[in-house]
Tab-separated table of C-alpha atoms in Angstrom:
chain	number	residue	atom	x	y	z
T	74	MET	CA	38.393	103.762	9.958
T	75	HIS	CA	40.079	101.647	7.235
T	76	PRO	CA	42.005	98.872	8.934
T	77	ALA	CA	45.106	99.675	7.262
T	78	LEU	CA	45.038	103.465	8.300
T	79	ALA	CA	44.236	101.996	11.840
T	80	PHE	CA	47.410	99.938	11.601
T	81	ASP	CA	49.437	103.003	10.618
T	82	PHE	CA	48.049	105.355	13.371
T	83	VAL	CA	48.664	102.843	16.215
T	84	ILE	CA	52.219	102.461	14.825
T	85	ALA	CA	52.661	105.971	14.519
T	86	ARG	CA	51.169	106.823	17.983
T	87	ASP	CA	53.683	104.183	19.479
T	88	ASP	CA	56.781	105.742	17.825
T	89	LEU	CA	55.362	109.082	18.985
T	90	LEU	CA	55.107	107.962	22.539
T	91	GLY	CA	58.512	106.142	22.424
T	92	ARG	CA	60.185	109.752	21.400
T	93	VAL	CA	58.207	111.780	23.710
T	94	PRO	CA	57.870	110.112	27.243
T	95	SER	CA	55.945	112.718	28.716
T	96	LEU	CA	52.931	111.998	26.649
T	97	HIS	CA	50.320	109.443	27.382
T	98	THR	CA	47.703	107.643	25.331
T	99	THR	CA	43.987	108.043	25.968
T	100	HIS	CA	43.308	104.459	24.599
T	101	VAL	CA	45.343	102.420	26.598
T	102	GLY	CA	43.601	99.335	25.328
T	103	LEU	CA	44.243	100.055	21.715
T	104	THR	CA	47.457	98.230	21.100
T	105	LEU	CA	49.208	96.980	18.078
T	106	SER	CA	48.685	93.224	19.377
T	107	LYS	CA	44.914	94.054	19.942
T	108	LEU	CA	44.569	95.391	16.615
T	109	ILE	CA	46.183	92.287	15.108
T	110	LEU	CA	44.020	90.028	17.099
T	111	ASP	CA	40.964	91.763	16.231
T	112	GLU	CA	42.022	91.753	12.380
T	113	GLU	CA	43.667	88.756	11.980
T	114	LYS	CA	41.661	87.282	9.406
T	115	ARG	CA	42.010	90.239	7.371
T	116	LEU	CA	45.999	90.449	7.552
T	117	LEU	CA	46.545	88.905	4.143
T	118	SER	CA	44.673	91.897	2.644
T	119	ILE	CA	45.891	94.699	4.959
T	120	LEU	CA	49.520	94.042	5.232
T	121	PRO	CA	50.185	94.648	1.452
T	122	LYS	CA	48.953	98.123	1.895
T	123	LEU	CA	51.559	98.965	4.691
T	124	SER	CA	54.937	100.182	4.172
T	125	ALA	CA	57.744	97.800	4.330
T	126	ALA	CA	58.797	98.909	7.636
T	127	LYS	CA	55.453	98.784	9.233
T	128	GLU	CA	54.597	95.437	7.612
T	129	LYS	CA	57.803	94.271	9.726
T	130	ARG	CA	56.687	96.038	12.758
T	131	VAL	CA	53.288	94.002	12.561
T	132	LEU	CA	54.798	90.821	11.790
T	133	GLU	CA	57.407	91.019	14.501
T	134	ALA	CA	54.173	91.369	16.854
T	135	LEU	CA	52.807	88.177	16.033
T	136	PRO	CA	54.111	86.103	18.962
T	137	SER	CA	52.757	88.485	21.487
T	138	ALA	CA	49.565	89.147	19.794
T	139	LEU	CA	48.640	85.691	18.938
T	140	GLY	CA	50.179	83.660	21.832
T	141	PRO	CA	51.360	80.288	22.052
T	142	GLU	CA	49.818	79.186	18.578
T	143	TRP	CA	51.294	82.036	16.864
T	144	ALA	CA	53.575	79.701	14.951
T	145	GLU	CA	50.810	77.609	13.393
T	146	ARG	CA	49.004	80.821	12.342
T	147	ALA	CA	52.077	82.669	10.889
T	148	LEU	CA	52.837	79.485	8.862
T	149	HIS	CA	49.104	80.068	6.901
T	150	LEU	CA	50.361	83.630	6.126
T	151	VAL	CA	53.423	82.037	4.448
T	152	GLU	CA	51.599	79.753	2.580
T	153	ARG	CA	49.141	82.441	1.476
T	154	GLY	CA	51.223	86.046	1.580
T	155	HIS	CA	53.326	87.946	-0.956
T	156	ALA	CA	56.964	87.857	-1.400
T	157	ARG	CA	57.835	90.614	1.144
T	158	MET	CA	55.478	88.878	3.587
T	159	VAL	CA	57.136	85.406	2.879
T	160	ALA	CA	60.499	86.388	3.609
T	161	GLN	CA	59.833	88.465	7.005
T	162	ILE	CA	57.736	85.672	8.581
T	163	ALA	CA	60.316	82.970	7.785
T	164	ARG	CA	62.965	85.043	9.433
T	165	ILE	CA	60.773	85.731	12.528
T	166	LEU	CA	60.188	81.786	12.739
T	167	GLY	CA	63.622	81.217	12.580
T	168	GLU	CA	64.441	83.719	15.074
T	169	GLY	CA	61.752	82.209	17.167
T	170	GLY	CA	63.225	78.547	17.298
T	171	GLN	CA	60.503	77.465	14.733
T	172	HIS	CA	62.671	76.337	11.985
T	173	VAL	CA	61.544	72.796	11.987
T	174	GLU	CA	57.857	73.632	11.729
T	175	LEU	CA	58.752	76.065	8.937
T	176	GLN	CA	60.783	73.455	6.849
T	177	THR	CA	57.891	70.807	7.618
T	178	MET	CA	55.244	73.159	5.982
T	179	LEU	CA	57.730	73.822	2.989
T	180	GLU	CA	58.577	70.570	2.326
T	181	ARG	CA	54.813	69.350	2.327
T	182	SER	CA	54.011	72.203	0.098
T	183	THR	CA	56.528	71.412	-2.280
T	184	ARG	CA	55.699	67.657	-2.303
T	185	GLU	CA	51.989	68.134	-2.767
T	186	HIS	CA	52.618	70.910	-5.339
T	187	SER	CA	50.520	73.394	-3.368
T	188	ALA	CA	53.525	76.343	-2.966
T	189	THR	CA	52.580	79.466	-4.145
T	190	ASN	CA	54.737	81.414	-6.423
T	191	GLU	CA	55.818	83.758	-3.737
T	192	MET	CA	57.052	80.827	-1.579
T	193	LEU	CA	58.858	79.330	-4.590
T	194	ILE	CA	60.738	82.665	-5.281
T	195	TRP	CA	61.615	83.072	-1.631
T	196	LEU	CA	62.855	79.679	-1.527
T	197	PHE	CA	65.184	80.245	-4.783
T	198	SER	CA	66.632	83.336	-3.230
T	199	GLU	CA	67.290	81.557	0.107
T	200	ARG	CA	68.195	77.992	-1.112
T	201	GLU	CA	71.820	77.862	0.495
T	202	HIS	CA	70.026	77.716	3.891
T	203	TRP	CA	67.650	75.088	2.798
T	204	LYS	CA	69.579	73.060	0.576
T	205	GLU	CA	67.331	69.813	1.928
T	206	LEU	CA	64.487	71.284	0.079
T	207	ILE	CA	66.347	71.673	-3.242
T	208	THR	CA	65.177	68.303	-4.837
T	209	PRO	CA	63.368	67.173	-8.021
T	210	ASP	CA	59.890	67.744	-5.944
T	211	LEU	CA	60.608	71.621	-6.241
T	212	LEU	CA	60.553	71.546	-10.250
T	213	GLY	CA	57.317	69.806	-9.803
T	214	ALA	CA	55.929	72.132	-7.579
T	215	ILE	CA	57.200	75.277	-9.853
T	216	LEU	CA	55.701	73.600	-13.078
T	217	ALA	CA	52.263	73.080	-11.040
T	218	ALA	CA	52.337	76.605	-9.897
T	219	LEU	CA	52.904	78.188	-13.302
T	220	GLU	CA	50.166	75.737	-14.880
T	221	ARG	CA	47.917	77.238	-12.237
T	222	GLU	CA	48.778	80.831	-13.021
T	223	LYS	CA	48.714	80.261	-16.940
T	224	HIS	CA	45.064	79.435	-16.613
T	225	ASN	CA	44.230	82.233	-14.011
T	226	ALA	CA	46.194	84.724	-16.095
T	227	PRO	CA	47.036	83.602	-19.731
T	228	GLY	CA	49.656	85.154	-21.626
T	229	ARG	CA	51.199	86.817	-18.679
T	230	VAL	CA	54.719	86.290	-17.694
T	231	SER	CA	55.141	85.696	-14.160
T	232	ARG	CA	57.722	86.528	-11.837
T	233	LEU	CA	58.028	82.990	-10.925
T	234	HIS	CA	58.613	82.071	-14.618
T	235	ARG	CA	61.143	84.697	-14.879
T	236	ALA	CA	62.827	83.647	-12.009
T	237	LEU	CA	63.216	80.199	-13.211
T	238	VAL	CA	64.399	81.157	-16.408
T	239	ASP	CA	66.949	83.696	-15.019
T	240	ASP	CA	68.556	81.655	-12.605
T	241	ARG	CA	70.833	79.524	-14.242
T	242	GLN	CA	72.272	77.492	-11.396
T	243	LEU	CA	68.694	76.302	-9.640
T	244	LEU	CA	68.510	73.411	-12.064
T	245	GLY	CA	71.802	72.117	-11.672
T	246	ASP	CA	71.326	72.627	-7.832
T	247	ILE	CA	68.183	70.707	-7.944
T	248	PHE	CA	69.574	67.563	-9.784
T	249	LYS	CA	73.210	67.479	-8.983
T	250	ASN	CA	72.624	64.691	-6.232
T	251	VAL	CA	69.931	62.686	-7.714
T	252	ASP	CA	69.463	59.528	-9.606
T	253	VAL	CA	69.938	60.132	-13.333
T	254	ALA	CA	66.558	58.492	-13.785
T	255	LEU	CA	64.767	61.385	-11.915
T	256	ALA	CA	66.758	63.939	-14.222
T	257	ARG	CA	65.710	61.954	-17.272
T	258	ASP	CA	62.086	61.964	-16.153
T	259	ALA	CA	62.199	65.769	-15.295
T	260	MET	CA	63.450	66.654	-18.875
T	261	ARG	CA	60.743	64.410	-20.426
T	262	ARG	CA	58.185	66.573	-18.378
T	263	LEU	CA	60.092	69.741	-19.423
T	264	GLN	CA	59.692	68.704	-23.045
T	265	LEU	CA	56.005	67.978	-22.982
T	266	SER	CA	55.227	71.146	-20.996
T	267	PRO	CA	53.436	74.024	-22.849
T	268	LEU	CA	54.685	76.521	-20.504
T	269	PHE	CA	57.919	77.564	-22.513
T	270	ASP	CA	58.831	78.294	-25.867
T	271	GLU	CA	61.054	75.859	-27.599
T	272	LEU	CA	64.333	78.129	-27.089
T	273	THR	CA	63.613	78.768	-23.448
T	274	LYS	CA	63.005	74.843	-23.310
T	275	ARG	CA	66.167	73.986	-24.320
T	276	SER	CA	67.980	76.050	-22.259
T	277	LEU	CA	66.217	74.726	-19.305
T	278	LEU	CA	67.191	71.181	-20.537
T	279	ALA	CA	70.815	72.201	-21.207
T	280	ARG	CA	70.988	73.089	-17.864
T	281	ILE	CA	70.050	69.501	-16.425
T	282	VAL	CA	72.344	68.082	-19.225
T	283	LYS	CA	75.230	70.001	-17.720
T	284	VAL	CA	75.044	67.899	-14.645
T	285	TYR	CA	74.323	64.583	-16.506
T	286	PRO	CA	75.921	65.021	-20.023
T	287	GLU	CA	74.794	61.235	-20.866
T	288	LEU	CA	71.202	62.840	-21.244
T	289	GLU	CA	72.299	65.010	-24.074
T	290	SER	CA	70.606	62.684	-26.531
T	291	MET	CA	67.300	63.963	-25.045
T	292	ILE	CA	68.156	67.719	-26.653
T	293	THR	CA	69.448	66.311	-29.731
T	294	GLY	CA	66.680	64.162	-30.716
T	295	MET	CA	68.614	60.850	-29.955
T	296	GLU	CA	66.885	59.491	-27.486
T	297	ALA	CA	64.158	58.038	-29.248
T	298	GLN	CA	66.842	55.551	-30.943
T	299	GLU	CA	68.012	54.340	-27.538
T	300	LYS	CA	66.134	51.447	-25.818
T	301	ALA	CA	64.618	52.612	-22.734
T	302	ALA	CA	65.148	50.854	-19.451
T	303	PRO	CA	62.191	48.437	-18.810
T	304	LEU	CA	60.562	48.547	-15.664
T	305	ILE	CA	60.081	44.872	-14.144
T	306	VAL	CA	56.800	44.874	-12.421
T	307	SER	CA	54.491	42.013	-11.021
T	308	TRP	CA	51.170	41.424	-12.803
T	309	SER	CA	49.101	42.233	-10.025
T	310	SER	CA	50.727	45.969	-9.783
T	311	LEU	CA	50.693	46.343	-13.716
T	312	GLU	CA	46.926	45.461	-13.738
T	313	LYS	CA	46.486	48.122	-10.516
T	314	ARG	CA	48.168	50.906	-13.035
T	315	LYS	CA	46.022	49.708	-15.961
T	316	ALA	CA	43.279	50.043	-13.747
T	317	GLU	CA	43.800	53.569	-12.726
T	318	TYR	CA	44.976	54.559	-16.147
T	319	GLU	CA	41.295	53.187	-17.416
T	320	GLU	CA	39.418	55.227	-14.800
T	321	LEU	CA	41.298	58.309	-15.376
T	322	VAL	CA	40.712	58.161	-19.104
T	323	LYS	CA	37.009	56.805	-19.057
T	324	VAL	CA	35.711	58.490	-15.979
T	325	LYS	CA	37.764	61.147	-14.556
T	326	ILE	CA	38.655	62.982	-17.287
T	327	PRO	CA	35.233	63.274	-18.828
T	328	GLU	CA	33.681	64.446	-15.316
T	329	ASN	CA	36.334	67.061	-15.606
T	330	SER	CA	35.694	68.263	-18.936
T	331	LYS	CA	31.840	68.297	-18.258
T	332	GLU	CA	32.874	70.291	-14.908
T	333	ILE	CA	34.903	72.791	-17.139
T	334	ALA	CA	31.797	73.025	-19.622
T	335	LEU	CA	29.314	73.694	-16.680
T	336	ALA	CA	31.789	76.273	-14.896
T	337	ARG	CA	32.098	77.958	-18.426
T	338	SER	CA	28.468	78.304	-18.879
T	339	TYR	CA	28.635	80.681	-15.532
T	340	GLY	CA	30.256	83.598	-17.484
T	341	ASP	CA	33.218	85.853	-16.298
T	342	LEU	CA	36.040	83.141	-16.321
T	343	SER	CA	38.140	85.961	-14.378
T	344	GLU	CA	36.296	85.635	-11.435
T	345	ASN	CA	34.846	82.040	-11.893
T	346	PHE	CA	36.326	79.942	-9.074
T	347	GLU	CA	34.574	76.726	-10.183
T	348	PHE	CA	36.097	77.092	-13.640
T	349	LYS	CA	39.534	77.870	-12.358
T	350	ALA	CA	39.371	74.916	-9.806
T	351	ALA	CA	38.290	72.624	-12.742
T	352	LYS	CA	41.133	73.575	-15.010
T	353	GLN	CA	43.523	73.295	-12.242
T	354	MET	CA	42.324	69.704	-11.755
T	355	GLN	CA	42.572	69.062	-15.622
T	356	SER	CA	46.083	69.863	-15.527
T	357	VAL	CA	46.673	67.543	-12.541
T	358	LEU	CA	44.806	64.576	-14.477
T	359	MET	CA	46.524	65.333	-17.820
T	360	ARG	CA	49.733	65.302	-16.095
T	361	ARG	CA	49.182	61.780	-14.552
T	362	LYS	CA	47.616	60.570	-17.757
T	363	ALA	CA	51.152	61.225	-19.072
T	364	GLU	CA	53.208	59.806	-16.375
T	365	LEU	CA	50.877	56.544	-16.560
T	366	GLU	CA	51.543	56.035	-20.342
T	367	GLN	CA	54.960	56.288	-19.851
T	368	MET	CA	55.166	53.902	-17.088
T	369	LEU	CA	52.726	51.687	-18.615
T	370	HIS	CA	54.882	51.644	-22.126
T	371	ASN	CA	58.003	50.773	-19.991
T	372	ALA	CA	56.240	48.293	-17.984
T	373	ARG	CA	57.525	44.554	-18.538
T	374	GLY	CA	55.077	41.913	-16.272
T	375	THR	CA	56.314	39.024	-14.587
T	376	SER	CA	55.158	36.517	-12.253
T	377	PHE	CA	58.320	35.795	-10.636
T	378	GLU	CA	58.632	32.187	-11.842
T	379	ASN	CA	61.875	30.143	-12.226
T	380	VAL	CA	64.106	32.993	-10.716
T	381	ASP	CA	67.829	32.570	-10.391
T	382	THR	CA	68.454	31.727	-6.808
T	383	SER	CA	72.210	31.718	-7.005
T	384	ARG	CA	72.050	35.212	-6.577
T	385	VAL	CA	69.673	38.125	-5.203
T	386	SER	CA	67.311	38.591	-8.271
T	387	ILE	CA	64.235	40.108	-8.699
T	388	GLY	CA	61.469	37.654	-7.256
T	389	THR	CA	63.601	36.196	-4.461
T	390	ILE	CA	63.296	36.441	-0.645
T	391	VAL	CA	66.805	37.255	0.881
T	392	THR	CA	67.436	36.813	4.429
T	393	LEU	CA	70.326	38.889	5.880
T	394	ARG	CA	72.212	38.558	9.512
T	395	ASN	CA	74.151	41.419	11.181
T	396	ALA	CA	76.567	39.712	13.569
T	397	GLU	CA	77.251	42.758	15.741
T	398	MET	CA	73.804	43.424	16.340
T	399	ASN	CA	72.587	39.886	16.358
T	400	LYS	CA	69.897	40.619	13.989
T	401	GLU	CA	68.037	39.060	11.006
T	402	GLU	CA	66.253	40.944	8.138
T	403	THR	CA	64.124	39.312	5.500
T	404	TYR	CA	63.292	41.048	2.277
T	405	ASN	CA	61.093	39.909	-0.630
T	406	VAL	CA	62.725	41.772	-3.601
T	407	LEU	CA	59.777	42.422	-6.043
T	408	GLY	CA	58.754	44.325	-8.959
T	409	ALA	CA	59.376	48.294	-9.525
T	410	TRP	CA	55.765	49.023	-8.273
T	411	ASP	CA	55.718	46.744	-5.450
T	412	GLY	CA	56.241	47.747	-1.817
T	413	ASP	CA	54.748	46.877	1.529
T	414	PRO	CA	57.156	47.304	4.471
T	415	ASP	CA	55.157	45.806	6.823
T	416	ARG	CA	55.427	42.491	4.957
T	417	HIS	CA	59.144	43.197	4.091
T	418	ILE	CA	58.435	43.553	0.281
T	419	ILE	CA	60.627	46.180	-1.437
T	420	SER	CA	60.867	47.153	-4.889
T	421	TYR	CA	64.069	46.306	-6.652
T	422	GLN	CA	64.494	50.027	-7.270
T	423	THR	CA	64.699	51.081	-3.837
T	424	ALA	CA	67.973	51.598	-2.204
T	425	ILE	CA	68.053	48.222	-0.237
T	426	GLY	CA	67.036	46.515	-3.496
T	427	LYS	CA	69.787	47.895	-5.372
T	428	ALA	CA	72.075	47.358	-2.821
T	429	LEU	CA	71.225	43.515	-2.624
T	430	LEU	CA	70.936	43.045	-6.559
T	431	ARG	CA	73.321	40.301	-7.885
T	432	HIS	CA	75.031	39.482	-4.811
T	433	GLU	CA	75.404	35.691	-3.572
T	434	ILE	CA	75.011	33.759	-0.278
T	435	GLY	CA	77.827	34.593	2.122
T	436	GLU	CA	78.418	37.991	0.611
T	437	ASN	CA	78.462	41.276	2.608
T	438	VAL	CA	76.411	44.194	1.860
T	439	PRO	CA	76.537	47.491	3.255
T	440	LEU	CA	72.897	48.702	4.353
T	441	ASN	CA	71.666	51.569	6.406
T	442	THR	CA	69.962	50.848	9.753
T	443	GLU	CA	66.713	52.137	11.228
T	444	HIS	CA	69.020	54.627	13.074
T	445	GLY	CA	70.599	55.968	9.842
T	446	THR	CA	74.022	54.622	10.367
T	447	ALA	CA	75.603	51.793	8.062
T	448	ALA	CA	76.041	48.185	9.150
T	449	GLN	CA	77.281	45.276	7.459
T	450	PHE	CA	74.825	42.318	6.720
T	451	THR	CA	75.637	39.023	5.323
T	452	ILE	CA	73.620	37.053	3.161
T	453	ILE	CA	72.628	33.786	4.438
T	454	SER	CA	69.856	32.457	2.212
T	455	ILE	CA	68.331	33.454	-1.045
T	456	GLN	CA	64.707	31.592	-1.654
T	457	PRO	CA	62.284	32.005	-4.631
T	458	ALA	CA	59.303	34.235	-3.819
T	459	PRO	CA	55.690	33.059	-4.331
T	460	PRO	CA	54.748	33.310	-7.919
T	461	ASP	CA	52.299	36.105	-8.694
T	462	GLN	CA	49.104	34.441	-10.146
T	463	THR	CA	47.320	37.421	-11.340
T	464	GLU	CA	45.809	36.650	-14.730
T	465	HIS	CA	47.054	38.919	-17.371
T	466	ALA	CA	46.395	39.663	-20.958
T	467	PRO	CA	48.957	37.580	-22.927
T	468	ASN	CA	49.835	40.309	-25.545
T	469	LEU	CA	51.821	42.313	-22.591
T	470	ARG	CA	55.576	41.881	-22.450
T	471	SER	CA	56.599	39.534	-19.804
T	472	GLU	CA	59.679	38.016	-17.701
T	473	SER	CA	61.915	37.581	-20.680
T	474	ALA	CA	63.230	41.099	-19.959
T	475	VAL	CA	64.221	40.657	-16.309
T	476	GLU	CA	67.909	39.296	-16.717
T	477	ALA	CA	68.214	42.104	-19.461
T	478	ALA	CA	66.971	44.863	-16.787
T	479	ILE	CA	69.157	43.572	-14.087
T	480	ALA	CA	72.235	43.560	-16.323
T	481	GLU	CA	71.282	47.163	-17.517
């Protein structure tokens, strides 16, 4: 018997037995839970063939059918299921006390850009209940999903594409409480994206500008006339980024091109998994290439020599004391791409780095503790950080821009 029909018959039988108590089944062992367990691996293909009401019955039976691990296995269905299934399982997980597990999965999927179109559309519609997930990572996940779809089904306008364009509040919700630099980066990515026609692109950009009017020049074309804020970076971190870019351009992208050519030779691109996977990787590589080019263009290398220690500057070691907790903290405030919490090295662009910059010895600075509460710390010393001795190309822009960056 066809699996979907088996579910139909079992549910219909149970309904009949419920209405007519005098009837009895001759197949006591054939229960909905048993059928779910037997067909678990095929549920993704079976459930869309059931009516909405019967699909709901099957999904609501998951906890009893799958036992203690039902939530973990239900999350796998969310990651691959259609829209109706995603909504139903999310509801069941919430009612079953698995809200945290669902949130963790959604956060990971958006951060890693692996969320499916159906998950994202559901999240749009339910965002009032998931405000902590409505971040710039969500836009990145949307664009990644649309790029995957563009390669898999070129020329087709998807539900996700329409949902993004038609939901005029979504981008405003995503960017209303974030740093303007993140909004600027998102606008640049939208400008470079081949996913939208020019009219749609300008409409999406305008929604971000509504939150940050100062970014209007990016639409009007005046952005190129403005001076981009430089990134002050250590020579060592700059060399690492350059090495990553070199490997990307000279090794990874050429290898990917060969993989695409080889996969194309297998024919029938609509059913060619190798071709689709290689094209998806191409999108990832080209996006990273554009990001690195922008980062390297704005980077200003420095060795952190001759820094101003009369106040907290980029390239200083700052010692703080909290009198109430009788606790001292030391931070090495270094370049934008430097960060090693175990060695107390932080970027000047982090929340702590920004809070400390330009303050002098004796001044109080409010910082969040490891418990998430705010506390007052007093700056008790400012020392120069050890110089970065990494060799660098002489034509790269260096620390002359450090003070200008701080001023900006």
